[in-house]
Amino acid sequence: AQTVTQSQPEMSVQEAETVTLSCTYDTSESDYYLFWYKQPPSRQMILVIRQEAYKQQNATENRFSVNFQKAAKSFSLKISDSQLGDAAMYFCAYRSYYGGSQGNLIFGKGTKLSVKP
Amino acid sequence: EAGVTQSPTHLIKTRGQQVTLRCSPISGHTSVYWYQQALGLGLQFLLWYDEGEERNRGNFPPRFSGRQFPNYSSELNVNALELEDSALYLCASSRWGYTFGSGTRLTVV
């Protein structure tokens, strides 16, 4: 079974600086998707970024980028120019590429990010 | 486009009671996923419905059940509520990507 591990329960960053959130996963599959979701106090889960395992290029969405290391099974999220609105819980998630009975997302336990003004 | 809607937003129940939570997916999404988010435990996968059928189930007891209707909306039923069922219950719908609702906060006293 696949597992997702986020080893940093809490992180803190100064406004306008850069922070990296860590995620590792375990799978025997070669094709899969990885995601980072943000959950602010409003509870709404918001997709931040998505990476297909077959793509070597790291995904980027504005100030958010990932460092995907397939061999190391590592998927870290870098937030540049941190803003107060980035304060939230961040969840790393895995999904099997082929869906089937494994079509659901598997989540890590999350990292709580605080942004200091 | 309307997002995923869940009702009710908050609920307080007594131990031993039964509860029904509801989820309406985004129009055109045929899959609905239910997750439990208990304090400090991240999101635990509960149930996945697609085209009216249960496709997968997480490691939860049988008192957690649900169904999906022809319009793809879904219900999650929890019988014989226990204190540890207190959690945020999130629903997500999917066609090619996942969109989450804002959840139902269930408190069992």
PDB file of C-alpha atoms in Angstrom:
ATOM      1  CA  ALA A   1       0.000   0.000   0.000  1.00  0.00           C
ATOM      2  CA  GLN A   2       1.121   3.505  -0.720  1.00  0.00           C
ATOM      3  CA  THR A   3       2.008   5.874   2.104  1.00  0.00           C
ATOM      4  CA  VAL A   4       2.739   9.595   2.258  1.00  0.00           C
ATOM      5  CA  THR A   5       4.898  11.124   4.985  1.00  0.00           C
ATOM      6  CA  GLN A   6       5.244  14.768   5.921  1.00  0.00           C
ATOM      7  CA  SER A   7       7.948  14.993   8.551  1.00  0.00           C
ATOM      8  CA  GLN A   8       7.425  18.655   9.496  1.00  0.00           C
ATOM      9  CA  PRO A   9       4.278  19.124  11.606  1.00  0.00           C
ATOM     10  CA  GLU A  10       4.863  22.886  11.732  1.00  0.00           C
ATOM     11  CA  MET A  11       6.929  25.409   9.800  1.00  0.00           C
ATOM     12  CA  SER A  12       7.335  29.150  10.032  1.00  0.00           C
ATOM     13  CA  VAL A  13       8.501  31.693   7.461  1.00  0.00           C
ATOM     14  CA  GLN A  14       8.993  35.441   7.380  1.00  0.00           C
ATOM     15  CA  GLU A  15       6.836  37.340   4.938  1.00  0.00           C
ATOM     16  CA  ALA A  16       8.521  37.729   1.517  1.00  0.00           C
ATOM     17  CA  GLU A  17      10.981  34.912   2.204  1.00  0.00           C
ATOM     18  CA  THR A  18      11.098  31.359   0.805  1.00  0.00           C
ATOM     19  CA  VAL A  19      10.093  28.178   2.568  1.00  0.00           C
ATOM     20  CA  THR A  20      10.258  24.510   1.546  1.00  0.00           C
ATOM     21  CA  LEU A  21       7.838  21.876   2.815  1.00  0.00           C
ATOM     22  CA  SER A  22       8.957  18.254   2.654  1.00  0.00           C
ATOM     23  CA  CYS A  23       7.058  15.174   1.527  1.00  0.00           C
ATOM     24  CA  THR A  24       8.182  11.613   0.935  1.00  0.00           C
ATOM     25  CA  TYR A  25       6.111   8.727  -0.292  1.00  0.00           C
ATOM     26  CA  ASP A  26       6.353   5.020  -0.710  1.00  0.00           C
ATOM     27  CA  THR A  27       5.005   3.155  -3.715  1.00  0.00           C
ATOM     28  CA  SER A  28       5.874   0.266  -5.974  1.00  0.00           C
ATOM     29  CA  GLU A  29       4.106   1.896  -8.908  1.00  0.00           C
ATOM     30  CA  SER A  30       5.972   3.697 -11.664  1.00  0.00           C
ATOM     31  CA  ASP A  31       3.141   5.943 -12.809  1.00  0.00           C
ATOM     32  CA  TYR A  32       1.233   8.147 -10.389  1.00  0.00           C
ATOM     33  CA  TYR A  33       0.221  11.689  -9.555  1.00  0.00           C
ATOM     34  CA  LEU A  34       1.399  13.837  -6.675  1.00  0.00           C
ATOM     35  CA  PHE A  35      -0.396  16.857  -5.301  1.00  0.00           C
ATOM     36  CA  TRP A  36      -0.028  19.625  -2.786  1.00  0.00           C
ATOM     37  CA  TYR A  37      -3.225  20.927  -1.223  1.00  0.00           C
ATOM     38  CA  LYS A  38      -3.678  23.963   0.987  1.00  0.00           C
ATOM     39  CA  GLN A  39      -6.281  24.085   3.751  1.00  0.00           C
ATOM     40  CA  PRO A  40      -6.768  27.544   5.299  1.00  0.00           C
ATOM     41  CA  PRO A  41      -8.893  28.045   8.436  1.00  0.00           C
ATOM     42  CA  SER A  42     -11.945  28.190   6.169  1.00  0.00           C
ATOM     43  CA  ARG A  43     -11.460  24.378   5.834  1.00  0.00           C
ATOM     44  CA  GLN A  44     -11.683  24.446   2.026  1.00  0.00           C
ATOM     45  CA  MET A  45      -9.077  22.180   0.469  1.00  0.00           C
ATOM     46  CA  ILE A  46      -7.451  24.059  -2.398  1.00  0.00           C
ATOM     47  CA  LEU A  47      -5.239  22.434  -5.012  1.00  0.00           C
ATOM     48  CA  VAL A  48      -1.880  24.200  -5.092  1.00  0.00           C
ATOM     49  CA  ILE A  49       0.075  22.144  -7.594  1.00  0.00           C
ATOM     50  CA  ARG A  50       0.069  18.776  -9.332  1.00  0.00           C
ATOM     51  CA  GLN A  51       2.876  16.630 -10.741  1.00  0.00           C
ATOM     52  CA  GLU A  52       2.653  13.635 -13.038  1.00  0.00           C
ATOM     53  CA  ALA A  53       5.357  11.093 -12.214  1.00  0.00           C
ATOM     54  CA  TYR A  54       6.165  10.477 -15.896  1.00  0.00           C
ATOM     55  CA  LYS A  55       7.096  14.125 -16.366  1.00  0.00           C
ATOM     56  CA  GLN A  56      10.693  14.953 -15.522  1.00  0.00           C
ATOM     57  CA  GLN A  57      10.062  18.689 -15.453  1.00  0.00           C
ATOM     58  CA  ASN A  58       9.107  20.047 -12.053  1.00  0.00           C
ATOM     59  CA  ALA A  59       5.666  21.660 -11.907  1.00  0.00           C
ATOM     60  CA  THR A  60       5.399  25.389 -11.238  1.00  0.00           C
ATOM     61  CA  GLU A  61       2.405  27.592 -10.447  1.00  0.00           C
ATOM     62  CA  ASN A  62       3.352  31.227  -9.916  1.00  0.00           C
ATOM     63  CA  ARG A  63       5.131  31.414  -6.534  1.00  0.00           C
ATOM     64  CA  PHE A  64       4.737  27.678  -5.922  1.00  0.00           C
ATOM     65  CA  SER A  65       7.116  25.090  -7.334  1.00  0.00           C
ATOM     66  CA  VAL A  66       8.029  21.518  -6.550  1.00  0.00           C
ATOM     67  CA  ASN A  67      11.237  19.537  -6.424  1.00  0.00           C
ATOM     68  CA  PHE A  68      10.244  16.074  -7.612  1.00  0.00           C
ATOM     69  CA  GLN A  69      12.892  13.425  -7.068  1.00  0.00           C
ATOM     70  CA  LYS A  70      11.359  10.184  -8.345  1.00  0.00           C
ATOM     71  CA  ALA A  71      14.215   7.881  -7.394  1.00  0.00           C
ATOM     72  CA  ALA A  72      14.286   9.267  -3.885  1.00  0.00           C
ATOM     73  CA  LYS A  73      10.474   9.319  -3.723  1.00  0.00           C
ATOM     74  CA  SER A  74      10.570  12.905  -2.579  1.00  0.00           C
ATOM     75  CA  PHE A  75       8.165  15.715  -3.493  1.00  0.00           C
ATOM     76  CA  SER A  76       8.891  19.014  -1.760  1.00  0.00           C
ATOM     77  CA  LEU A  77       6.967  22.262  -2.175  1.00  0.00           C
ATOM     78  CA  LYS A  78       8.773  25.579  -2.396  1.00  0.00           C
ATOM     79  CA  ILE A  79       6.852  28.769  -1.696  1.00  0.00           C
ATOM     80  CA  SER A  80       8.649  31.898  -2.839  1.00  0.00           C
ATOM     81  CA  ASP A  81       7.918  35.456  -1.700  1.00  0.00           C
ATOM     82  CA  SER A  82       5.689  34.144   1.103  1.00  0.00           C
ATOM     83  CA  GLN A  83       2.529  36.111   1.782  1.00  0.00           C
ATOM     84  CA  LEU A  84       0.314  36.277   4.862  1.00  0.00           C
ATOM     85  CA  GLY A  85      -2.396  34.497   2.891  1.00  0.00           C
ATOM     86  CA  ASP A  86      -0.137  31.478   2.488  1.00  0.00           C
ATOM     87  CA  ALA A  87      -0.624  30.610   6.170  1.00  0.00           C
ATOM     88  CA  ALA A  88      -2.496  27.295   6.191  1.00  0.00           C
ATOM     89  CA  MET A  89      -2.187  23.538   6.549  1.00  0.00           C
ATOM     90  CA  TYR A  90      -0.447  22.009   3.574  1.00  0.00           C
ATOM     91  CA  PHE A  91      -1.103  18.417   2.597  1.00  0.00           C
ATOM     92  CA  CYS A  92       0.888  16.261   0.232  1.00  0.00           C
ATOM     93  CA  ALA A  93      -1.162  13.605  -1.577  1.00  0.00           C
ATOM     94  CA  TYR A  94      -0.622  10.626  -3.882  1.00  0.00           C
ATOM     95  CA  ARG A  95      -2.889   9.020  -6.443  1.00  0.00           C
ATOM     96  CA  SER A  96      -2.313   5.964  -8.539  1.00  0.00           C
ATOM     97  CA  TYR A  97      -2.136   6.810 -12.255  1.00  0.00           C
ATOM     98  CA  TYR A  98      -4.366   3.976 -13.323  1.00  0.00           C
ATOM     99  CA  GLY A  99      -7.167   4.662 -10.883  1.00  0.00           C
ATOM    100  CA  GLY A 100      -9.205   1.515 -10.653  1.00  0.00           C
ATOM    101  CA  SER A 101      -9.769   0.544  -7.075  1.00  0.00           C
ATOM    102  CA  GLN A 102      -6.922   2.871  -6.079  1.00  0.00           C
ATOM    103  CA  GLY A 103      -8.406   6.011  -7.542  1.00  0.00           C
ATOM    104  CA  ASN A 104      -8.615   7.821  -4.244  1.00  0.00           C
ATOM    105  CA  LEU A 105      -6.081  10.316  -2.934  1.00  0.00           C
ATOM    106  CA  ILE A 106      -3.756   9.230  -0.126  1.00  0.00           C
ATOM    107  CA  PHE A 107      -2.760  12.123   2.130  1.00  0.00           C
ATOM    108  CA  GLY A 108       0.094  12.904   4.469  1.00  0.00           C
ATOM    109  CA  LYS A 109      -0.690  14.266   7.912  1.00  0.00           C
ATOM    110  CA  GLY A 110       0.012  17.823   6.906  1.00  0.00           C
ATOM    111  CA  THR A 111       2.350  20.692   7.729  1.00  0.00           C
ATOM    112  CA  LYS A 112       1.031  23.803   9.435  1.00  0.00           C
ATOM    113  CA  LEU A 113       2.677  26.859   7.885  1.00  0.00           C
ATOM    114  CA  SER A 114       2.769  30.157   9.746  1.00  0.00           C
ATOM    115  CA  VAL A 115       3.785  33.379   8.024  1.00  0.00           C
ATOM    116  CA  LYS A 116       5.254  36.144  10.188  1.00  0.00           C
ATOM    117  CA  PRO A 117       4.743  39.780   9.122  1.00  0.00           C
TER     118      PRO A 117
ATOM    119  CA  GLU B   1     -19.704  26.746 -12.065  1.00  0.00           C
ATOM    120  CA  ALA B   2     -20.971  25.809  -8.619  1.00  0.00           C
ATOM    121  CA  GLY B   3     -18.443  24.014  -6.433  1.00  0.00           C
ATOM    122  CA  VAL B   4     -18.883  20.929  -4.314  1.00  0.00           C
ATOM    123  CA  THR B   5     -21.538  21.615  -1.701  1.00  0.00           C
ATOM    124  CA  GLN B   6     -21.895  19.823   1.605  1.00  0.00           C
ATOM    125  CA  SER B   7     -24.650  19.957   4.174  1.00  0.00           C
ATOM    126  CA  PRO B   8     -25.006  20.588   6.992  1.00  0.00           C
ATOM    127  CA  THR B   9     -21.941  22.680   7.835  1.00  0.00           C
ATOM    128  CA  HIS B  10     -22.057  21.827  11.526  1.00  0.00           C
ATOM    129  CA  LEU B  11     -23.755  19.077  13.479  1.00  0.00           C
ATOM    130  CA  ILE B  12     -23.866  18.008  17.108  1.00  0.00           C
ATOM    131  CA  LYS B  13     -25.029  14.486  17.906  1.00  0.00           C
ATOM    132  CA  THR B  14     -25.184  12.290  20.965  1.00  0.00           C
ATOM    133  CA  ARG B  15     -23.217   9.061  21.251  1.00  0.00           C
ATOM    134  CA  GLY B  16     -25.233   6.153  19.840  1.00  0.00           C
ATOM    135  CA  GLN B  17     -27.240   8.283  17.413  1.00  0.00           C
ATOM    136  CA  GLN B  18     -27.157   8.090  13.646  1.00  0.00           C
ATOM    137  CA  VAL B  19     -26.195  10.876  11.228  1.00  0.00           C
ATOM    138  CA  THR B  20     -26.478  11.516   7.501  1.00  0.00           C
ATOM    139  CA  LEU B  21     -24.170  13.903   5.686  1.00  0.00           C
ATOM    140  CA  ARG B  22     -24.807  15.087   2.151  1.00  0.00           C
ATOM    141  CA  CYS B  23     -22.624  16.061  -0.776  1.00  0.00           C
ATOM    142  CA  SER B  24     -23.476  17.512  -4.177  1.00  0.00           C
ATOM    143  CA  PRO B  25     -20.651  17.242  -6.709  1.00  0.00           C
ATOM    144  CA  ILE B  26     -19.725  19.660  -9.444  1.00  0.00           C
ATOM    145  CA  SER B  27     -21.962  19.234 -12.457  1.00  0.00           C
ATOM    146  CA  GLY B  28     -20.511  16.596 -14.751  1.00  0.00           C
ATOM    147  CA  HIS B  29     -18.403  14.948 -12.054  1.00  0.00           C
ATOM    148  CA  THR B  30     -19.350  11.320 -11.608  1.00  0.00           C
ATOM    149  CA  SER B  31     -17.006  10.371  -8.759  1.00  0.00           C
ATOM    150  CA  VAL B  32     -17.506  11.339  -5.135  1.00  0.00           C
ATOM    151  CA  TYR B  33     -14.969  10.705  -2.380  1.00  0.00           C
ATOM    152  CA  TRP B  34     -15.503  10.964   1.365  1.00  0.00           C
ATOM    153  CA  TYR B  35     -12.706  11.705   3.812  1.00  0.00           C
ATOM    154  CA  GLN B  36     -12.586  11.990   7.575  1.00  0.00           C
ATOM    155  CA  GLN B  37     -10.282  14.633   9.039  1.00  0.00           C
ATOM    156  CA  ALA B  38      -9.934  14.081  12.750  1.00  0.00           C
ATOM    157  CA  LEU B  39      -7.740  16.410  14.783  1.00  0.00           C
ATOM    158  CA  GLY B  40      -4.070  15.599  14.242  1.00  0.00           C
ATOM    159  CA  LEU B  41      -4.735  12.634  11.940  1.00  0.00           C
ATOM    160  CA  GLY B  42      -4.759  14.201   8.506  1.00  0.00           C
ATOM    161  CA  LEU B  43      -7.324  13.059   5.959  1.00  0.00           C
ATOM    162  CA  GLN B  44      -8.370   9.436   6.130  1.00  0.00           C
ATOM    163  CA  PHE B  45     -10.085   7.959   3.078  1.00  0.00           C
ATOM    164  CA  LEU B  46     -13.574   6.675   3.815  1.00  0.00           C
ATOM    165  CA  LEU B  47     -15.484   5.847   0.637  1.00  0.00           C
ATOM    166  CA  TRP B  48     -15.396   6.342  -3.126  1.00  0.00           C
ATOM    167  CA  TYR B  49     -18.472   6.246  -5.340  1.00  0.00           C
ATOM    168  CA  ASP B  50     -18.515   6.386  -9.093  1.00  0.00           C
ATOM    169  CA  GLU B  51     -21.497   6.040 -11.407  1.00  0.00           C
ATOM    170  CA  GLY B  52     -23.641   4.952  -8.479  1.00  0.00           C
ATOM    171  CA  GLU B  53     -21.339   2.142  -7.391  1.00  0.00           C
ATOM    172  CA  GLU B  54     -19.031   1.860  -4.383  1.00  0.00           C
ATOM    173  CA  ARG B  55     -15.522   1.572  -5.907  1.00  0.00           C
ATOM    174  CA  ASN B  56     -13.342   1.492  -2.830  1.00  0.00           C
ATOM    175  CA  ARG B  57     -13.567   1.690   0.897  1.00  0.00           C
ATOM    176  CA  GLY B  58     -11.085   2.806   3.523  1.00  0.00           C
ATOM    177  CA  ASN B  59     -10.264   1.075   6.784  1.00  0.00           C
ATOM    178  CA  PHE B  60     -13.425   2.048   8.644  1.00  0.00           C
ATOM    179  CA  PRO B  61     -16.051  -0.131  10.371  1.00  0.00           C
ATOM    180  CA  PRO B  62     -19.302  -1.089   8.590  1.00  0.00           C
ATOM    181  CA  ARG B  63     -21.278   1.495  10.549  1.00  0.00           C
ATOM    182  CA  PHE B  64     -19.833   3.974   8.073  1.00  0.00           C
ATOM    183  CA  SER B  65     -21.794   3.574   4.853  1.00  0.00           C
ATOM    184  CA  GLY B  66     -23.128   5.627   2.025  1.00  0.00           C
ATOM    185  CA  ARG B  67     -24.638   5.736  -1.384  1.00  0.00           C
ATOM    186  CA  GLN B  68     -24.615   7.706  -4.586  1.00  0.00           C
ATOM    187  CA  PHE B  69     -27.776   8.781  -6.342  1.00  0.00           C
ATOM    188  CA  PRO B  70     -28.503   8.915 -10.107  1.00  0.00           C
ATOM    189  CA  ASN B  71     -27.719  12.648 -10.106  1.00  0.00           C
ATOM    190  CA  TYR B  72     -24.283  11.747  -8.598  1.00  0.00           C
ATOM    191  CA  SER B  73     -24.992  13.385  -5.241  1.00  0.00           C
ATOM    192  CA  SER B  74     -23.999  11.276  -2.281  1.00  0.00           C
ATOM    193  CA  GLU B  75     -24.844  10.565   1.323  1.00  0.00           C
ATOM    194  CA  LEU B  76     -22.561   9.378   4.091  1.00  0.00           C
ATOM    195  CA  ASN B  77     -24.300   7.584   6.943  1.00  0.00           C
ATOM    196  CA  VAL B  78     -22.737   6.881  10.293  1.00  0.00           C
ATOM    197  CA  ASN B  79     -24.600   4.630  12.723  1.00  0.00           C
ATOM    198  CA  ALA B  80     -24.055   4.141  16.451  1.00  0.00           C
ATOM    199  CA  LEU B  81     -21.966   7.287  16.758  1.00  0.00           C
ATOM    200  CA  GLU B  82     -18.909   7.169  18.983  1.00  0.00           C
ATOM    201  CA  LEU B  83     -17.008  10.059  20.524  1.00  0.00           C
ATOM    202  CA  GLU B  84     -14.049   9.426  18.220  1.00  0.00           C
ATOM    203  CA  ASP B  85     -16.264  10.014  15.188  1.00  0.00           C
ATOM    204  CA  SER B  86     -16.015  13.719  15.975  1.00  0.00           C
ATOM    205  CA  ALA B  87     -14.236  15.149  12.943  1.00  0.00           C
ATOM    206  CA  LEU B  88     -14.487  17.223   9.819  1.00  0.00           C
ATOM    207  CA  TYR B  89     -15.991  15.161   7.008  1.00  0.00           C
ATOM    208  CA  LEU B  90     -14.884  16.277   3.579  1.00  0.00           C
ATOM    209  CA  CYS B  91     -16.387  15.356   0.270  1.00  0.00           C
ATOM    210  CA  ALA B  92     -14.589  15.705  -3.052  1.00  0.00           C
ATOM    211  CA  SER B  93     -15.810  15.208  -6.571  1.00  0.00           C
ATOM    212  CA  SER B  94     -13.676  14.294  -9.515  1.00  0.00           C
ATOM    213  CA  ARG B  95     -13.706  13.976 -13.220  1.00  0.00           C
ATOM    214  CA  TRP B  96     -10.057  14.539 -14.073  1.00  0.00           C
ATOM    215  CA  GLY B  97      -9.091  16.464 -10.935  1.00  0.00           C
ATOM    216  CA  TYR B  98     -10.349  16.677  -7.380  1.00  0.00           C
ATOM    217  CA  THR B  99     -12.441  19.527  -5.961  1.00  0.00           C
ATOM    218  CA  PHE B 100     -13.315  19.539  -2.292  1.00  0.00           C
ATOM    219  CA  GLY B 101     -16.295  20.910  -0.438  1.00  0.00           C
ATOM    220  CA  SER B 102     -15.976  22.916   2.770  1.00  0.00           C
ATOM    221  CA  GLY B 103     -16.899  19.968   4.919  1.00  0.00           C
ATOM    222  CA  THR B 104     -19.302  19.070   7.696  1.00  0.00           C
ATOM    223  CA  ARG B 105     -18.031  19.487  11.240  1.00  0.00           C
ATOM    224  CA  LEU B 106     -19.508  16.641  13.314  1.00  0.00           C
ATOM    225  CA  THR B 107     -19.274  16.774  17.078  1.00  0.00           C
ATOM    226  CA  VAL B 108     -20.339  13.732  19.085  1.00  0.00           C
ATOM    227  CA  VAL B 109     -21.057  14.347  22.761  1.00  0.00           C
TER     228      VAL B 109
END
